[in-house]
Amino acid sequence: MRKIKYKKGRKLQHITLEYTGSHREHETEMQLFVYNDADVVEYDKFTVLALNSCFDYTKNNWLNIHGLHDINLIKTIGAHFKLDDFLLADILNTTKRTKLEDQQEILFFNIKSLLPSEYSDNISVEQLSFILKEGVLISFQEKRSDFFTHIRERLRTHAGIVRTKKVDYLLYLLLDAVMENFYITLEDEEDKIEDLINLTKKEAKPVILEKIENHRDNLNFLKRSIVPLRDSLYYLKTKKDDDDDNGLIQKETFNFFIRLHQKSLELLDQIESDMSALESASNFYFSEQSRKMNEIMKTLTIISAIFIPLTFIVGVYGMNFENMPELKTQNGYFIVMGIMLLLVIALIVYFKKRRWF
């Protein structure tokens, strides 16, 4: 049974520009926010023809792209912002792990967004990429989703401090929204694991062990997605400590990224705890199977112990010796049957007193 609802793309060369994901059903769309503390302008149906006219580099610019299968559009975006083919290939290749690449004028962030499937134990995966330049943030999503709806509303309504900050703070908000999906996924897994543990205590069926292994796969996948994110955020944390000039990220914004690093540590700790709970459920399953087997063997042993003396008596009187005085006793059959019955009762009483059943 496949657990991760995510098709692995073909392995490509580092500069091969080909979308390897599975979300190709919708047309690629772009949305641009140009904002500062005073106002915000939103271009909902943005096109590449407006790249030169709509961007205002005296303000903050957030370009969000839904859909990566239009290679020509992605190339055009890359050429306009002087992104090399290695970065574009990482954006299009959804098999890439989470990574952070810090160039002189560009900060590139690649991350997996995970959410539970509604009608199964699967985890749905989407790759998101971010390009941070001076005054510009570009986000790439495989498909249209609701991850950043609340952030758009903050920009429109001037809620919070997002419009008073640079685009590095907006990058923090977007990454934080993606990390919230990790919490949602982990909480969903924990609910299912709790139900599974309770079910394990009621019955030990083979399908339960299969479910345990499936959820273990999910937690391992979560861990593999969060560990490189933790490492990337740790790099930003050390960059704050080491550099006097932090480039694209403002000094006051680094504290927010440190919070994200702390969240990643909390997520990993919780995953380890959940893995231990699954291990306990697995051990309980095997213990319950062993207990049931022992009960069966005990029952069979008691039955065998009861029939051993009866078999001995039957064997003695089944011998073909001519001189056997009991054979000529008038009520010998009934006497032997009575002795055998009393013997069975005595053994049952003895076993009961010894609490062997």
Coordinates of C-alpha atoms in Angstrom, one line a residue:
M1 CA 0.0 0.0 0.0
R2 CA 1.5 3.3 -1.1
K3 CA 1.5 5.9 1.6
I4 CA 2.8 9.1 0.1
K5 CA 0.5 10.6 -2.5
Y6 CA 3.3 12.1 -4.5
K7 CA 4.7 10.9 -7.7
K8 CA 8.5 10.8 -7.9
G9 CA 9.7 12.6 -10.9
R10 CA 12.4 11.4 -13.2
K11 CA 16.0 12.0 -12.2
L12 CA 17.3 14.9 -14.3
Q13 CA 20.6 16.6 -14.9
H14 CA 21.1 19.7 -12.7
I15 CA 20.4 22.2 -15.6
T16 CA 17.6 20.3 -17.3
L17 CA 14.6 22.6 -17.4
E18 CA 11.7 20.2 -17.2
Y19 CA 8.8 20.1 -14.7
T20 CA 8.8 16.7 -13.0
G21 CA 5.6 17.1 -10.9
S22 CA 2.1 15.9 -11.6
H23 CA 0.0 19.2 -11.4
R24 CA -0.5 20.1 -15.0
E25 CA -4.3 20.3 -15.2
H26 CA -4.6 24.1 -14.7
E27 CA -3.1 27.1 -16.6
T28 CA -0.2 28.8 -15.0
E29 CA -1.3 32.0 -13.2
M30 CA 0.6 34.9 -11.7
Q31 CA -0.3 37.5 -9.0
L32 CA 1.7 40.6 -8.1
F33 CA 1.5 42.7 -5.0
V34 CA 3.4 46.0 -4.9
Y35 CA 3.2 47.5 -1.5
N36 CA 4.7 49.7 1.2
D37 CA 3.4 51.2 4.5
A38 CA 1.3 53.8 2.6
D39 CA -0.5 51.7 0.0
V40 CA -0.7 48.4 -1.9
V41 CA -1.5 47.6 -5.5
E42 CA -2.6 44.1 -6.5
Y43 CA -2.4 42.7 -10.0
D44 CA -4.5 39.5 -10.0
K45 CA -4.1 38.5 -13.7
F46 CA -0.4 39.4 -14.1
T47 CA 1.4 38.5 -17.3
V48 CA 5.1 38.5 -18.3
L49 CA 4.3 41.4 -20.6
A50 CA 3.9 43.6 -17.5
L51 CA 7.2 42.7 -15.9
N52 CA 8.8 46.0 -16.8
S53 CA 5.8 48.3 -16.2
C54 CA 4.2 47.0 -13.0
F55 CA 7.2 46.4 -10.7
D56 CA 8.2 49.4 -8.5
Y57 CA 11.6 48.9 -7.0
T58 CA 11.2 51.7 -4.6
K59 CA 8.6 49.5 -2.9
N60 CA 8.2 45.8 -2.0
N61 CA 7.2 43.5 -4.8
W62 CA 5.8 40.0 -4.3
L63 CA 5.2 37.9 -7.4
N64 CA 3.4 34.6 -6.8
I65 CA 3.3 32.0 -9.5
H66 CA 0.8 29.1 -9.5
G67 CA 1.8 26.3 -11.8
L68 CA 5.2 25.2 -13.0
H69 CA 4.5 23.3 -16.2
D70 CA 4.8 26.3 -18.5
I71 CA 8.5 26.1 -19.0
N72 CA 8.7 29.1 -21.4
L73 CA 7.1 31.3 -18.8
I74 CA 9.5 30.1 -16.1
K75 CA 12.4 30.8 -18.4
T76 CA 11.1 34.3 -19.1
I77 CA 10.8 35.0 -15.4
G78 CA 14.3 33.6 -14.9
A79 CA 15.8 35.7 -17.7
H80 CA 14.1 38.9 -16.4
F81 CA 15.5 38.5 -12.9
K82 CA 18.8 37.0 -14.0
L83 CA 18.3 33.6 -12.4
D84 CA 20.7 31.0 -13.6
D85 CA 19.5 27.7 -15.0
F86 CA 20.6 25.8 -11.9
L87 CA 18.0 27.6 -9.8
L88 CA 15.3 27.2 -12.4
A89 CA 16.1 23.5 -12.6
D90 CA 15.7 23.2 -8.8
I91 CA 12.4 25.0 -9.0
L92 CA 11.0 22.7 -11.7
N93 CA 12.4 19.4 -10.4
T94 CA 10.1 18.4 -7.6
T95 CA 12.3 15.5 -6.5
K96 CA 14.7 17.9 -4.9
R97 CA 15.0 18.0 -1.2
T98 CA 14.6 21.2 0.9
K99 CA 17.5 23.5 0.4
L100 CA 18.8 27.0 0.9
E101 CA 21.2 28.6 -1.5
D102 CA 22.7 32.0 -0.6
Q103 CA 24.2 33.8 -3.5
Q104 CA 25.5 37.3 -3.5
E105 CA 22.3 39.0 -4.7
I106 CA 19.8 36.1 -4.4
L107 CA 18.5 34.0 -1.6
F108 CA 16.9 30.8 -2.9
F109 CA 14.6 28.6 -0.7
N110 CA 13.1 25.3 -1.7
I111 CA 10.6 23.6 0.6
K112 CA 8.0 20.8 0.7
S113 CA 4.5 21.6 1.9
L114 CA 2.7 18.6 3.4
L115 CA -0.9 18.2 4.1
P116 CA -3.0 15.1 5.1
S117 CA -5.4 13.6 2.4
E118 CA -9.0 13.9 3.4
Y119 CA -10.2 10.4 2.7
S120 CA -7.1 8.3 3.3
D121 CA -3.9 7.9 5.3
N122 CA -1.9 9.5 2.5
I123 CA 0.1 12.7 2.7
S124 CA -0.2 15.1 -0.2
V125 CA 3.0 16.9 -1.1
E126 CA 3.6 20.1 -3.0
Q127 CA 7.0 21.8 -3.6
L128 CA 7.3 25.5 -3.1
S129 CA 10.3 27.7 -4.0
F130 CA 11.2 31.3 -3.1
I131 CA 13.6 33.7 -4.7
L132 CA 14.5 36.7 -2.5
K133 CA 16.2 39.7 -4.2
E134 CA 16.5 43.3 -3.1
G135 CA 12.9 44.6 -3.0
V136 CA 11.5 41.5 -4.7
L137 CA 10.2 38.1 -3.5
I138 CA 9.1 35.5 -6.1
S139 CA 7.2 32.4 -4.9
F140 CA 6.6 29.4 -7.1
Q141 CA 3.8 26.9 -6.3
E142 CA 2.9 23.8 -8.2
K143 CA -0.8 24.6 -8.0
R144 CA -3.3 27.1 -6.6
S145 CA -3.8 26.6 -2.9
D146 CA -4.9 28.4 0.2
F147 CA -1.5 28.5 2.0
F148 CA -1.1 32.2 1.8
T149 CA -4.6 33.6 1.7
H150 CA -4.3 35.1 5.2
I151 CA -1.1 36.8 4.2
R152 CA -2.7 38.4 1.2
E153 CA -5.5 39.7 3.4
R154 CA -2.9 41.2 5.8
L155 CA -1.4 43.1 2.8
R156 CA -4.8 44.3 1.6
T157 CA -6.0 45.4 5.0
H158 CA -2.7 46.6 6.5
A159 CA -3.1 44.1 9.3
G160 CA 0.0 43.4 11.4
I161 CA 3.4 44.8 10.5
V162 CA 4.0 43.1 7.1
R163 CA 3.6 46.3 5.1
T164 CA 6.0 48.1 7.3
K165 CA 8.7 45.5 6.7
K166 CA 10.9 44.5 3.8
V167 CA 10.2 41.5 1.6
D168 CA 12.5 39.4 3.9
Y169 CA 9.8 39.5 6.6
L170 CA 7.2 38.5 3.9
L171 CA 9.4 35.5 3.2
Y172 CA 9.3 34.6 6.9
L173 CA 5.5 34.8 6.9
L174 CA 5.3 32.5 3.8
L175 CA 7.7 29.9 5.4
D176 CA 5.8 30.1 8.6
A177 CA 2.5 29.4 6.8
V178 CA 4.1 26.3 5.1
M179 CA 5.4 25.1 8.5
E180 CA 1.9 25.4 9.9
N181 CA 1.0 22.7 7.3
F182 CA 3.6 20.5 9.0
Y183 CA 1.7 21.0 12.3
I184 CA -1.6 20.2 10.7
T185 CA -0.2 17.0 9.1
L186 CA 1.5 15.9 12.3
E187 CA -1.7 16.6 14.4
D188 CA -3.7 14.5 11.9
E189 CA -1.1 11.7 12.1
E190 CA -1.2 11.8 15.9
D191 CA -5.0 11.5 16.0
K192 CA -4.9 8.5 13.7
I193 CA -2.0 7.0 15.7
E194 CA -4.1 7.4 18.9
D195 CA -7.1 5.6 17.3
L196 CA -4.7 2.9 16.1
I197 CA -3.2 2.4 19.6
N198 CA -6.7 2.1 21.1
L199 CA -7.7 -0.4 18.4
T200 CA -4.5 -2.4 19.0
K201 CA -5.6 -2.8 22.7
K202 CA -9.0 -4.2 21.6
E203 CA -7.9 -6.6 18.8
A204 CA -4.7 -7.8 17.2
K205 CA -5.4 -8.3 13.5
P206 CA -2.7 -8.3 10.8
V207 CA -4.3 -5.2 9.2
I208 CA -3.4 -3.2 12.3
L209 CA 0.3 -4.0 11.9
E210 CA 0.0 -2.8 8.3
K211 CA -1.5 0.5 9.4
I212 CA 1.3 0.9 12.0
E213 CA 3.9 0.5 9.3
N214 CA 2.0 2.9 7.0
H215 CA 2.0 5.6 9.7
R216 CA 5.6 4.9 10.4
D217 CA 6.4 5.6 6.8
N218 CA 4.4 8.9 7.0
L219 CA 6.4 10.0 10.1
N220 CA 9.7 9.1 8.4
F221 CA 8.6 11.2 5.4
L222 CA 7.8 14.1 7.6
K223 CA 11.1 13.8 9.3
R224 CA 13.0 13.7 6.0
S225 CA 11.2 16.8 4.9
I226 CA 11.8 18.8 8.1
V227 CA 15.5 17.9 8.7
P228 CA 16.9 19.7 5.7
L229 CA 14.6 22.7 6.6
R230 CA 16.1 22.7 10.1
D231 CA 19.6 22.7 8.6
S232 CA 18.7 25.6 6.3
L233 CA 17.3 27.7 9.1
Y234 CA 20.3 26.9 11.2
Y235 CA 22.4 28.3 8.4
L236 CA 20.5 31.6 8.6
K237 CA 20.9 31.5 12.4
T238 CA 24.6 31.2 12.2
K239 CA 24.8 33.8 9.4
K240 CA 23.2 36.3 11.8
D241 CA 25.9 35.5 14.4
D242 CA 28.8 35.6 12.0
D243 CA 28.0 38.5 9.6
D244 CA 28.0 42.2 10.3
D245 CA 26.2 42.9 7.0
N246 CA 23.4 40.3 6.5
G247 CA 22.6 41.3 3.0
L248 CA 19.1 40.5 1.9
I249 CA 17.8 39.7 5.4
Q250 CA 17.6 42.6 7.8
K251 CA 19.1 42.2 11.2
E252 CA 15.8 42.6 13.0
T253 CA 14.2 40.0 10.8
F254 CA 16.7 37.2 11.7
N255 CA 14.9 36.7 15.0
F256 CA 11.8 35.6 13.1
F257 CA 13.8 33.0 11.2
I258 CA 15.3 31.8 14.5
R259 CA 11.7 31.2 15.6
L260 CA 11.2 29.0 12.5
H261 CA 14.3 27.1 13.4
Q262 CA 12.9 26.5 16.9
K263 CA 9.6 25.3 15.4
S264 CA 11.5 22.8 13.2
L265 CA 13.2 21.4 16.4
E266 CA 9.9 21.1 18.1
L267 CA 8.4 19.3 15.1
L268 CA 11.3 16.8 15.1
D269 CA 11.0 16.2 18.8
Q270 CA 7.2 15.5 18.4
I271 CA 7.9 13.2 15.5
E272 CA 10.4 11.2 17.6
S273 CA 7.7 11.0 20.4
D274 CA 5.1 9.7 17.9
M275 CA 7.6 7.2 16.5
S276 CA 8.1 5.9 20.0
A277 CA 4.3 5.6 20.4
L278 CA 4.1 3.6 17.2
E279 CA 7.0 1.4 18.3
S280 CA 5.1 0.7 21.6
A281 CA 1.9 -0.1 19.6
S282 CA 3.9 -2.5 17.4
N283 CA 5.5 -4.1 20.5
F284 CA 2.0 -4.4 22.1
Y285 CA 0.7 -6.0 18.9
F286 CA 3.4 -8.7 18.9
S287 CA 2.9 -9.2 22.7
E288 CA -0.8 -9.6 22.2
Q289 CA -0.1 -12.1 19.4
S290 CA 2.3 -14.0 21.7
R291 CA -0.2 -13.9 24.5
K292 CA -3.0 -15.4 22.3
M293 CA -0.6 -18.1 21.0
N294 CA 0.3 -18.9 24.6
E295 CA -3.4 -19.2 25.6
I296 CA -4.0 -21.5 22.7
M297 CA -1.0 -23.6 23.5
K298 CA -2.0 -23.7 27.2
T299 CA -5.5 -24.9 26.3
L300 CA -4.1 -27.6 24.0
T301 CA -1.6 -28.7 26.6
I302 CA -4.4 -29.0 29.3
I303 CA -6.5 -31.1 26.9
S304 CA -3.5 -33.3 26.1
A305 CA -2.7 -33.6 29.8
I306 CA -6.3 -34.8 30.5
F307 CA -6.3 -37.3 27.7
I308 CA -2.8 -38.8 28.5
P309 CA -4.0 -41.0 31.5
L310 CA -7.2 -41.8 29.6
T311 CA -5.2 -43.0 26.6
F312 CA -3.0 -45.0 29.0
I313 CA -6.0 -46.8 30.4
V314 CA -7.5 -47.4 27.0
G315 CA -4.1 -48.7 25.8
V316 CA -3.8 -51.1 28.8
Y317 CA -7.2 -52.7 28.2
G318 CA -6.8 -52.7 24.5
M319 CA -3.9 -55.2 24.8
N320 CA -4.7 -58.7 23.4
F321 CA -3.7 -60.8 26.4
E322 CA -5.9 -63.7 27.1
N323 CA -5.4 -63.7 30.9
M324 CA -6.9 -60.2 31.9
P325 CA -9.2 -60.7 34.9
E326 CA -11.0 -57.4 34.5
L327 CA -12.3 -58.4 31.1
K328 CA -14.5 -61.0 32.8
T329 CA -15.9 -58.7 35.4
Q330 CA -19.6 -58.2 34.9
N331 CA -19.6 -54.4 35.3
G332 CA -15.9 -53.9 34.3
Y333 CA -16.8 -51.6 31.4
F334 CA -18.9 -49.2 33.6
I335 CA -16.3 -49.3 36.4
V336 CA -13.5 -48.3 34.0
M337 CA -15.6 -45.6 32.4
G338 CA -16.4 -44.2 35.9
I339 CA -12.8 -44.2 36.9
M340 CA -11.9 -42.4 33.6
L341 CA -14.6 -39.8 34.3
L342 CA -13.5 -39.3 37.9
L343 CA -9.9 -38.9 36.7
V344 CA -11.0 -36.2 34.2
I345 CA -12.9 -34.3 36.9
A346 CA -10.0 -34.6 39.3
L347 CA -7.5 -33.2 36.7
I348 CA -9.8 -30.3 35.8
V349 CA -10.2 -29.4 39.5
Y350 CA -6.5 -29.6 40.0
F351 CA -5.7 -27.4 37.0
K352 CA -8.4 -24.9 38.1
K353 CA -6.9 -24.7 41.6
R354 CA -3.5 -24.1 40.1
R355 CA -5.1 -21.3 37.9
W356 CA -3.8 -22.9 34.7
F357 CA -7.0 -21.9 32.9

